[in-house]
PDB file of C-alpha atoms in Angstrom:
ATOM      1  CA  GLU A  82      84.765 104.218  86.106  1.00  0.00           C
ATOM      2  CA  ASP A  83      87.327 106.799  87.181  1.00  0.00           C
ATOM      3  CA  GLN A  84      90.359 105.151  88.735  1.00  0.00           C
ATOM      4  CA  VAL A  85      93.764 106.089  90.082  1.00  0.00           C
ATOM      5  CA  THR A  86      96.591 103.604  90.730  1.00  0.00           C
ATOM      6  CA  GLN A  87      99.883 104.528  92.329  1.00  0.00           C
ATOM      7  CA  SER A  88     103.097 102.550  92.337  1.00  0.00           C
ATOM      8  CA  PRO A  89     105.154 101.472  94.057  1.00  0.00           C
ATOM      9  CA  GLU A  90     103.227 101.150  97.293  1.00  0.00           C
ATOM     10  CA  ALA A  91     106.392 101.803  99.271  1.00  0.00           C
ATOM     11  CA  LEU A  92     109.839 103.020  98.291  1.00  0.00           C
ATOM     12  CA  ARG A  93     113.055 103.202 100.299  1.00  0.00           C
ATOM     13  CA  LEU A  94     115.854 105.365  98.947  1.00  0.00           C
ATOM     14  CA  GLN A  95     119.285 106.290 100.143  1.00  0.00           C
ATOM     15  CA  GLU A  96     119.804 110.006 100.565  1.00  0.00           C
ATOM     16  CA  GLY A  97     120.770 111.395  97.174  1.00  0.00           C
ATOM     17  CA  GLU A  98     119.343 108.442  95.242  1.00  0.00           C
ATOM     18  CA  SER A  99     116.923 109.839  92.656  1.00  0.00           C
ATOM     19  CA  SER A 100     113.771 107.968  91.660  1.00  0.00           C
ATOM     20  CA  SER A 101     110.231 108.354  90.320  1.00  0.00           C
ATOM     21  CA  LEU A 102     106.756 107.633  91.626  1.00  0.00           C
ATOM     22  CA  ASN A 103     104.016 106.619  89.215  1.00  0.00           C
ATOM     23  CA  CYS A 104     100.338 107.550  89.078  1.00  0.00           C
ATOM     24  CA  SER A 105      98.245 105.828  86.407  1.00  0.00           C
ATOM     25  CA  TYR A 106      94.751 107.087  85.851  1.00  0.00           C
ATOM     26  CA  THR A 107      91.572 106.312  83.984  1.00  0.00           C
ATOM     27  CA  VAL A 108      89.130 109.181  83.882  1.00  0.00           C
ATOM     28  CA  SER A 109      86.364 110.314  81.576  1.00  0.00           C
ATOM     29  CA  GLY A 110      87.803 113.681  80.635  1.00  0.00           C
ATOM     30  CA  LEU A 111      90.661 114.837  82.852  1.00  0.00           C
ATOM     31  CA  ARG A 112      90.174 118.289  84.304  1.00  0.00           C
ATOM     32  CA  GLY A 113      93.273 118.155  86.483  1.00  0.00           C
ATOM     33  CA  LEU A 114      95.760 115.837  88.172  1.00  0.00           C
ATOM     34  CA  PHE A 115      97.002 116.782  91.613  1.00  0.00           C
ATOM     35  CA  TRP A 116      99.947 115.692  93.734  1.00  0.00           C
ATOM     36  CA  TYR A 117      99.939 115.940  97.503  1.00  0.00           C
ATOM     37  CA  ARG A 118     102.353 115.080 100.262  1.00  0.00           C
ATOM     38  CA  GLN A 119     101.032 113.676 103.533  1.00  0.00           C
ATOM     39  CA  ASP A 120     102.967 113.311 106.760  1.00  0.00           C
ATOM     40  CA  PRO A 121     101.712 110.868 109.417  1.00  0.00           C
ATOM     41  CA  GLY A 122      98.733 112.194 111.372  1.00  0.00           C
ATOM     42  CA  LYS A 123      98.374 115.297 109.204  1.00  0.00           C
ATOM     43  CA  GLY A 124      96.281 116.443 106.301  1.00  0.00           C
ATOM     44  CA  PRO A 125      97.668 116.306 102.757  1.00  0.00           C
ATOM     45  CA  GLU A 126      99.786 119.243 101.637  1.00  0.00           C
ATOM     46  CA  PHE A 127      99.252 120.508  98.097  1.00  0.00           C
ATOM     47  CA  LEU A 128     102.239 120.165  95.754  1.00  0.00           C
ATOM     48  CA  PHE A 129     101.247 120.446  92.084  1.00  0.00           C
ATOM     49  CA  THR A 130      98.410 120.645  89.614  1.00  0.00           C
ATOM     50  CA  LEU A 131      98.808 119.400  86.045  1.00  0.00           C
ATOM     51  CA  TYR A 132      96.157 119.992  83.426  1.00  0.00           C
ATOM     52  CA  SER A 133      97.362 118.715  80.071  1.00  0.00           C
ATOM     53  CA  ALA A 134      99.670 116.075  78.629  1.00  0.00           C
ATOM     54  CA  GLY A 135     103.222 117.322  78.307  1.00  0.00           C
ATOM     55  CA  GLU A 136     102.922 119.720  81.205  1.00  0.00           C
ATOM     56  CA  GLU A 137     105.654 119.774  83.853  1.00  0.00           C
ATOM     57  CA  LYS A 138     105.887 121.497  87.211  1.00  0.00           C
ATOM     58  CA  GLU A 139     108.881 121.768  89.546  1.00  0.00           C
ATOM     59  CA  LYS A 140     109.373 122.600  93.188  1.00  0.00           C
ATOM     60  CA  GLU A 141     112.745 122.175  94.840  1.00  0.00           C
ATOM     61  CA  ARG A 142     113.727 118.498  94.425  1.00  0.00           C
ATOM     62  CA  LEU A 143     110.356 117.485  92.973  1.00  0.00           C
ATOM     63  CA  LYS A 144     109.195 117.510  89.379  1.00  0.00           C
ATOM     64  CA  ALA A 145     105.798 116.328  88.205  1.00  0.00           C
ATOM     65  CA  THR A 146     105.037 115.334  84.634  1.00  0.00           C
ATOM     66  CA  LEU A 147     101.845 114.294  82.872  1.00  0.00           C
ATOM     67  CA  THR A 148     100.931 112.101  79.905  1.00  0.00           C
ATOM     68  CA  LYS A 149      97.500 111.027  78.703  1.00  0.00           C
ATOM     69  CA  LYS A 150      97.579 107.949  80.901  1.00  0.00           C
ATOM     70  CA  GLU A 151      99.917 108.634  83.794  1.00  0.00           C
ATOM     71  CA  SER A 152     101.861 111.105  85.840  1.00  0.00           C
ATOM     72  CA  PHE A 153     105.297 110.813  87.358  1.00  0.00           C
ATOM     73  CA  LEU A 154     106.680 112.523  90.409  1.00  0.00           C
ATOM     74  CA  HIS A 155     110.441 112.648  90.037  1.00  0.00           C
ATOM     75  CA  ILE A 156     112.507 113.126  93.163  1.00  0.00           C
ATOM     76  CA  THR A 157     116.054 114.299  92.565  1.00  0.00           C
ATOM     77  CA  ALA A 158     118.699 113.772  95.252  1.00  0.00           C
ATOM     78  CA  PRO A 159     116.146 113.216  98.018  1.00  0.00           C
ATOM     79  CA  LYS A 160     116.784 114.115 101.623  1.00  0.00           C
ATOM     80  CA  PRO A 161     115.397 112.437 104.759  1.00  0.00           C
ATOM     81  CA  GLU A 162     112.890 115.280 105.150  1.00  0.00           C
ATOM     82  CA  ASP A 163     111.304 114.191 101.864  1.00  0.00           C
ATOM     83  CA  SER A 164     110.076 111.051 103.629  1.00  0.00           C
ATOM     84  CA  ALA A 165     106.259 111.068 103.492  1.00  0.00           C
ATOM     85  CA  THR A 166     103.348 109.517 101.653  1.00  0.00           C
ATOM     86  CA  TYR A 167     102.768 111.037  98.235  1.00  0.00           C
ATOM     87  CA  LEU A 168      99.200 111.030  96.984  1.00  0.00           C
ATOM     88  CA  CYS A 169      97.917 111.514  93.482  1.00  0.00           C
ATOM     89  CA  ALA A 170      94.354 112.606  92.701  1.00  0.00           C
ATOM     90  CA  VAL A 171      92.369 113.303  89.554  1.00  0.00           C
ATOM     91  CA  GLN A 172      89.389 115.509  88.911  1.00  0.00           C
ATOM     92  CA  ALA A 173      87.134 114.936  85.931  1.00  0.00           C
ATOM     93  CA  PHE A 174      85.180 117.470  83.924  1.00  0.00           C
ATOM     94  CA  THR A 175      82.002 115.624  84.855  1.00  0.00           C
ATOM     95  CA  GLY A 176      82.157 116.594  88.521  1.00  0.00           C
ATOM     96  CA  ASN A 177      84.197 118.314  91.188  1.00  0.00           C
ATOM     97  CA  GLN A 178      85.171 115.285  93.253  1.00  0.00           C
ATOM     98  CA  PHE A 179      88.774 114.274  93.687  1.00  0.00           C
ATOM     99  CA  TYR A 180      89.615 110.602  93.216  1.00  0.00           C
ATOM    100  CA  PHE A 181      92.700 109.623  95.171  1.00  0.00           C
ATOM    101  CA  GLY A 182      95.178 106.829  94.662  1.00  0.00           C
ATOM    102  CA  THR A 183      96.397 104.779  97.610  1.00  0.00           C
ATOM    103  CA  GLY A 184      99.675 106.644  97.768  1.00  0.00           C
ATOM    104  CA  THR A 185     103.361 105.825  97.762  1.00  0.00           C
ATOM    105  CA  SER A 186     105.104 105.760 101.120  1.00  0.00           C
ATOM    106  CA  LEU A 187     108.591 107.159 100.604  1.00  0.00           C
ATOM    107  CA  THR A 188     111.379 106.652 103.109  1.00  0.00           C
ATOM    108  CA  VAL A 189     114.722 108.365 102.549  1.00  0.00           C
ATOM    109  CA  ILE A 190     117.531 106.892 104.594  1.00  0.00           C
ATOM    110  CA  PRO A 191     120.418 109.157 105.665  1.00  0.00           C
TER     111      PRO A 191
ATOM    112  CA  GLY B 211      97.212 131.774 101.584  1.00  0.00           C
ATOM    113  CA  ALA B 212      94.652 128.969 101.172  1.00  0.00           C
ATOM    114  CA  VAL B 213      94.638 127.760 104.759  1.00  0.00           C
ATOM    115  CA  VAL B 214      92.046 125.332 106.049  1.00  0.00           C
ATOM    116  CA  SER B 215      91.626 124.611 109.741  1.00  0.00           C
ATOM    117  CA  GLN B 216      89.834 121.841 111.575  1.00  0.00           C
ATOM    118  CA  HIS B 217      88.642 121.610 115.142  1.00  0.00           C
ATOM    119  CA  PRO B 218      89.092 119.609 117.237  1.00  0.00           C
ATOM    120  CA  SER B 219      92.295 117.889 116.196  1.00  0.00           C
ATOM    121  CA  ARG B 220      91.590 114.948 118.432  1.00  0.00           C
ATOM    122  CA  VAL B 221      88.461 113.741 120.216  1.00  0.00           C
ATOM    123  CA  ILE B 222      87.657 110.721 122.350  1.00  0.00           C
ATOM    124  CA  CYS B 223      84.016 109.968 123.095  1.00  0.00           C
ATOM    125  CA  LYS B 224      81.830 107.244 124.468  1.00  0.00           C
ATOM    126  CA  SER B 225      79.762 105.008 122.244  1.00  0.00           C
ATOM    127  CA  GLY B 226      76.338 106.500 121.551  1.00  0.00           C
ATOM    128  CA  THR B 227      77.350 110.139 121.807  1.00  0.00           C
ATOM    129  CA  SER B 228      77.533 112.649 118.961  1.00  0.00           C
ATOM    130  CA  VAL B 229      80.640 114.508 117.879  1.00  0.00           C
ATOM    131  CA  LYS B 230      80.856 117.681 115.809  1.00  0.00           C
ATOM    132  CA  ILE B 231      83.902 118.525 113.704  1.00  0.00           C
ATOM    133  CA  GLU B 232      84.386 121.989 112.248  1.00  0.00           C
ATOM    134  CA  CYS B 233      86.171 122.859 109.027  1.00  0.00           C
ATOM    135  CA  ARG B 234      87.009 126.475 108.259  1.00  0.00           C
ATOM    136  CA  SER B 235      88.616 128.191 105.301  1.00  0.00           C
ATOM    137  CA  LEU B 236      90.635 130.963 106.913  1.00  0.00           C
ATOM    138  CA  ASP B 237      91.652 133.204 104.040  1.00  0.00           C
ATOM    139  CA  PHE B 238      89.210 132.451 101.239  1.00  0.00           C
ATOM    140  CA  GLN B 239      85.568 131.675 100.676  1.00  0.00           C
ATOM    141  CA  ALA B 240      84.554 128.168  99.696  1.00  0.00           C
ATOM    142  CA  THR B 241      81.193 127.356  98.175  1.00  0.00           C
ATOM    143  CA  THR B 242      82.139 123.699  98.231  1.00  0.00           C
ATOM    144  CA  MET B 243      83.991 121.699 100.847  1.00  0.00           C
ATOM    145  CA  PHE B 244      84.732 118.008 100.903  1.00  0.00           C
ATOM    146  CA  TRP B 245      84.803 115.553 103.780  1.00  0.00           C
ATOM    147  CA  TYR B 246      87.053 112.516 103.715  1.00  0.00           C
ATOM    148  CA  ARG B 247      87.728 109.579 105.949  1.00  0.00           C
ATOM    149  CA  GLN B 248      91.104 107.884 106.129  1.00  0.00           C
ATOM    150  CA  PHE B 249      91.945 104.529 107.673  1.00  0.00           C
ATOM    151  CA  PRO B 250      95.485 103.700 108.833  1.00  0.00           C
ATOM    152  CA  LYS B 251      97.885 103.422 105.908  1.00  0.00           C
ATOM    153  CA  LYS B 252      95.003 103.813 103.464  1.00  0.00           C
ATOM    154  CA  SER B 253      94.103 106.541 101.054  1.00  0.00           C
ATOM    155  CA  LEU B 254      91.419 109.176 101.419  1.00  0.00           C
ATOM    156  CA  MET B 255      87.839 108.036 100.991  1.00  0.00           C
ATOM    157  CA  LEU B 256      85.445 110.783  99.935  1.00  0.00           C
ATOM    158  CA  MET B 257      82.409 110.784 102.188  1.00  0.00           C
ATOM    159  CA  ALA B 258      80.445 113.782 100.980  1.00  0.00           C
ATOM    160  CA  THR B 259      80.513 117.077  99.163  1.00  0.00           C
ATOM    161  CA  SER B 260      79.338 119.977 101.288  1.00  0.00           C
ATOM    162  CA  ASN B 261      77.575 122.770  99.400  1.00  0.00           C
ATOM    163  CA  GLU B 262      77.033 126.184 100.964  1.00  0.00           C
ATOM    164  CA  GLY B 263      73.348 126.881 101.442  1.00  0.00           C
ATOM    165  CA  SER B 264      72.147 123.514 100.205  1.00  0.00           C
ATOM    166  CA  LYS B 265      72.146 119.844 101.089  1.00  0.00           C
ATOM    167  CA  ALA B 266      75.323 117.840 101.033  1.00  0.00           C
ATOM    168  CA  THR B 267      75.909 115.211  98.377  1.00  0.00           C
ATOM    169  CA  TYR B 268      76.872 111.884  99.898  1.00  0.00           C
ATOM    170  CA  GLU B 269      78.927 109.148  98.292  1.00  0.00           C
ATOM    171  CA  GLN B 270      77.441 105.718  97.877  1.00  0.00           C
ATOM    172  CA  GLY B 271      77.498 103.745 101.091  1.00  0.00           C
ATOM    173  CA  VAL B 272      77.795 106.744 103.406  1.00  0.00           C
ATOM    174  CA  GLU B 273      74.857 107.051 105.809  1.00  0.00           C
ATOM    175  CA  LYS B 274      73.335 110.507 105.578  1.00  0.00           C
ATOM    176  CA  ASP B 275      71.621 110.242 108.942  1.00  0.00           C
ATOM    177  CA  LYS B 276      74.799 109.202 110.675  1.00  0.00           C
ATOM    178  CA  PHE B 277      77.146 111.752 109.171  1.00  0.00           C
ATOM    179  CA  LEU B 278      75.316 115.066 109.207  1.00  0.00           C
ATOM    180  CA  ILE B 279      76.909 117.845 107.192  1.00  0.00           C
ATOM    181  CA  ASN B 280      76.039 121.512 107.444  1.00  0.00           C
ATOM    182  CA  HIS B 281      77.614 124.225 105.315  1.00  0.00           C
ATOM    183  CA  ALA B 282      76.129 127.317 106.894  1.00  0.00           C
ATOM    184  CA  SER B 283      78.526 129.904 105.529  1.00  0.00           C
ATOM    185  CA  LEU B 284      81.182 130.333 102.865  1.00  0.00           C
ATOM    186  CA  THR B 285      83.923 129.649 105.411  1.00  0.00           C
ATOM    187  CA  LEU B 286      82.470 126.948 107.641  1.00  0.00           C
ATOM    188  CA  SER B 287      81.309 123.378 107.202  1.00  0.00           C
ATOM    189  CA  THR B 288      80.556 120.979 110.031  1.00  0.00           C
ATOM    190  CA  LEU B 289      80.442 117.197 110.166  1.00  0.00           C
ATOM    191  CA  THR B 290      78.472 115.643 113.006  1.00  0.00           C
ATOM    192  CA  VAL B 291      78.938 111.966 113.687  1.00  0.00           C
ATOM    193  CA  THR B 292      75.697 110.971 115.390  1.00  0.00           C
ATOM    194  CA  SER B 293      75.406 108.085 117.826  1.00  0.00           C
ATOM    195  CA  ALA B 294      79.047 107.226 117.304  1.00  0.00           C
ATOM    196  CA  HIS B 295      80.234 103.642 117.591  1.00  0.00           C
ATOM    197  CA  PRO B 296      83.752 102.174 117.744  1.00  0.00           C
ATOM    198  CA  GLU B 297      83.662 101.418 114.011  1.00  0.00           C
ATOM    199  CA  ASP B 298      83.353 105.162 113.376  1.00  0.00           C
ATOM    200  CA  SER B 299      86.822 105.656 114.856  1.00  0.00           C
ATOM    201  CA  SER B 300      88.950 107.116 112.096  1.00  0.00           C
ATOM    202  CA  PHE B 301      90.836 110.139 110.805  1.00  0.00           C
ATOM    203  CA  TYR B 302      88.447 112.668 109.302  1.00  0.00           C
ATOM    204  CA  ILE B 303      89.807 115.330 106.955  1.00  0.00           C
ATOM    205  CA  CYS B 304      88.108 118.187 105.173  1.00  0.00           C
ATOM    206  CA  SER B 305      89.244 120.109 102.139  1.00  0.00           C
ATOM    207  CA  ALA B 306      88.309 123.339 100.421  1.00  0.00           C
ATOM    208  CA  GLY B 307      89.536 125.431  97.556  1.00  0.00           C
ATOM    209  CA  PRO B 308      89.129 129.010  96.413  1.00  0.00           C
ATOM    210  CA  GLY B 309      87.989 127.837  92.991  1.00  0.00           C
ATOM    211  CA  LEU B 310      84.351 128.011  91.992  1.00  0.00           C
ATOM    212  CA  ALA B 311      82.257 125.020  93.114  1.00  0.00           C
ATOM    213  CA  GLY B 312      85.282 123.151  94.396  1.00  0.00           C
ATOM    214  CA  LEU B 313      87.110 123.062  91.105  1.00  0.00           C
ATOM    215  CA  ASP B 314      90.900 123.276  90.915  1.00  0.00           C
ATOM    216  CA  GLU B 315      93.263 122.931  93.846  1.00  0.00           C
ATOM    217  CA  GLN B 316      91.935 121.646  97.137  1.00  0.00           C
ATOM    218  CA  PHE B 317      93.646 122.500 100.389  1.00  0.00           C
ATOM    219  CA  PHE B 318      93.277 120.167 103.287  1.00  0.00           C
ATOM    220  CA  GLY B 319      92.723 120.706 106.953  1.00  0.00           C
ATOM    221  CA  PRO B 320      95.045 119.029 109.469  1.00  0.00           C
ATOM    222  CA  GLY B 321      92.493 116.310 110.208  1.00  0.00           C
ATOM    223  CA  THR B 322      90.542 115.163 113.262  1.00  0.00           C
ATOM    224  CA  ARG B 323      91.350 111.896 114.988  1.00  0.00           C
ATOM    225  CA  LEU B 324      88.123 110.414 116.372  1.00  0.00           C
ATOM    226  CA  THR B 325      88.272 107.573 118.857  1.00  0.00           C
ATOM    227  CA  VAL B 326      85.003 106.051 120.032  1.00  0.00           C
ATOM    228  CA  LEU B 327      85.262 103.912 123.149  1.00  0.00           C
TER     229      LEU B 327
END
């Protein structure tokens, strides 16, 4: 069964304190792994797509990496505006559905 | 590019009435759209896959007769919650992507907050 687990569930960081969010997945043939950011009361905002182990993508203070079993979202020197819930999703070759993790709620304190 | 809109953003209705939510891809065509439901502080739960010109594919446990999905064109899918009850109150979000058959990146609408009194 395809499964996505994110950790930690919640994370509080001081402004400038770098950290990483984890997304572990079990999928029968990974087509793609996706990271999204969601602010309260809004739809998820697309961040990155990763397709193969060893791939990395960067955008401002965020960097996503992928291995055969997990993905990390590294946040370097976060700012309060980075506070949001970060969602990870996987898509298998066997279908087009996205399977989402439960997310990590990030709070960056000034 | 890749903008998805939803309407309405918020709706309050009485128990027993039906509510229609629209999802539009504004700058691309989408043969496949997805409908999700999200409970407070919970992740997205896929309800159904909406296919242009054919019947929607529903996830296990989702009532087809209660959540009617119509994908009449390549830019519009609608979700109708029929005979809504308080337990149907939730945040409904749609997604679409320019990729073929819903593959690759999905872009999400802003969501619709449904409250059933």
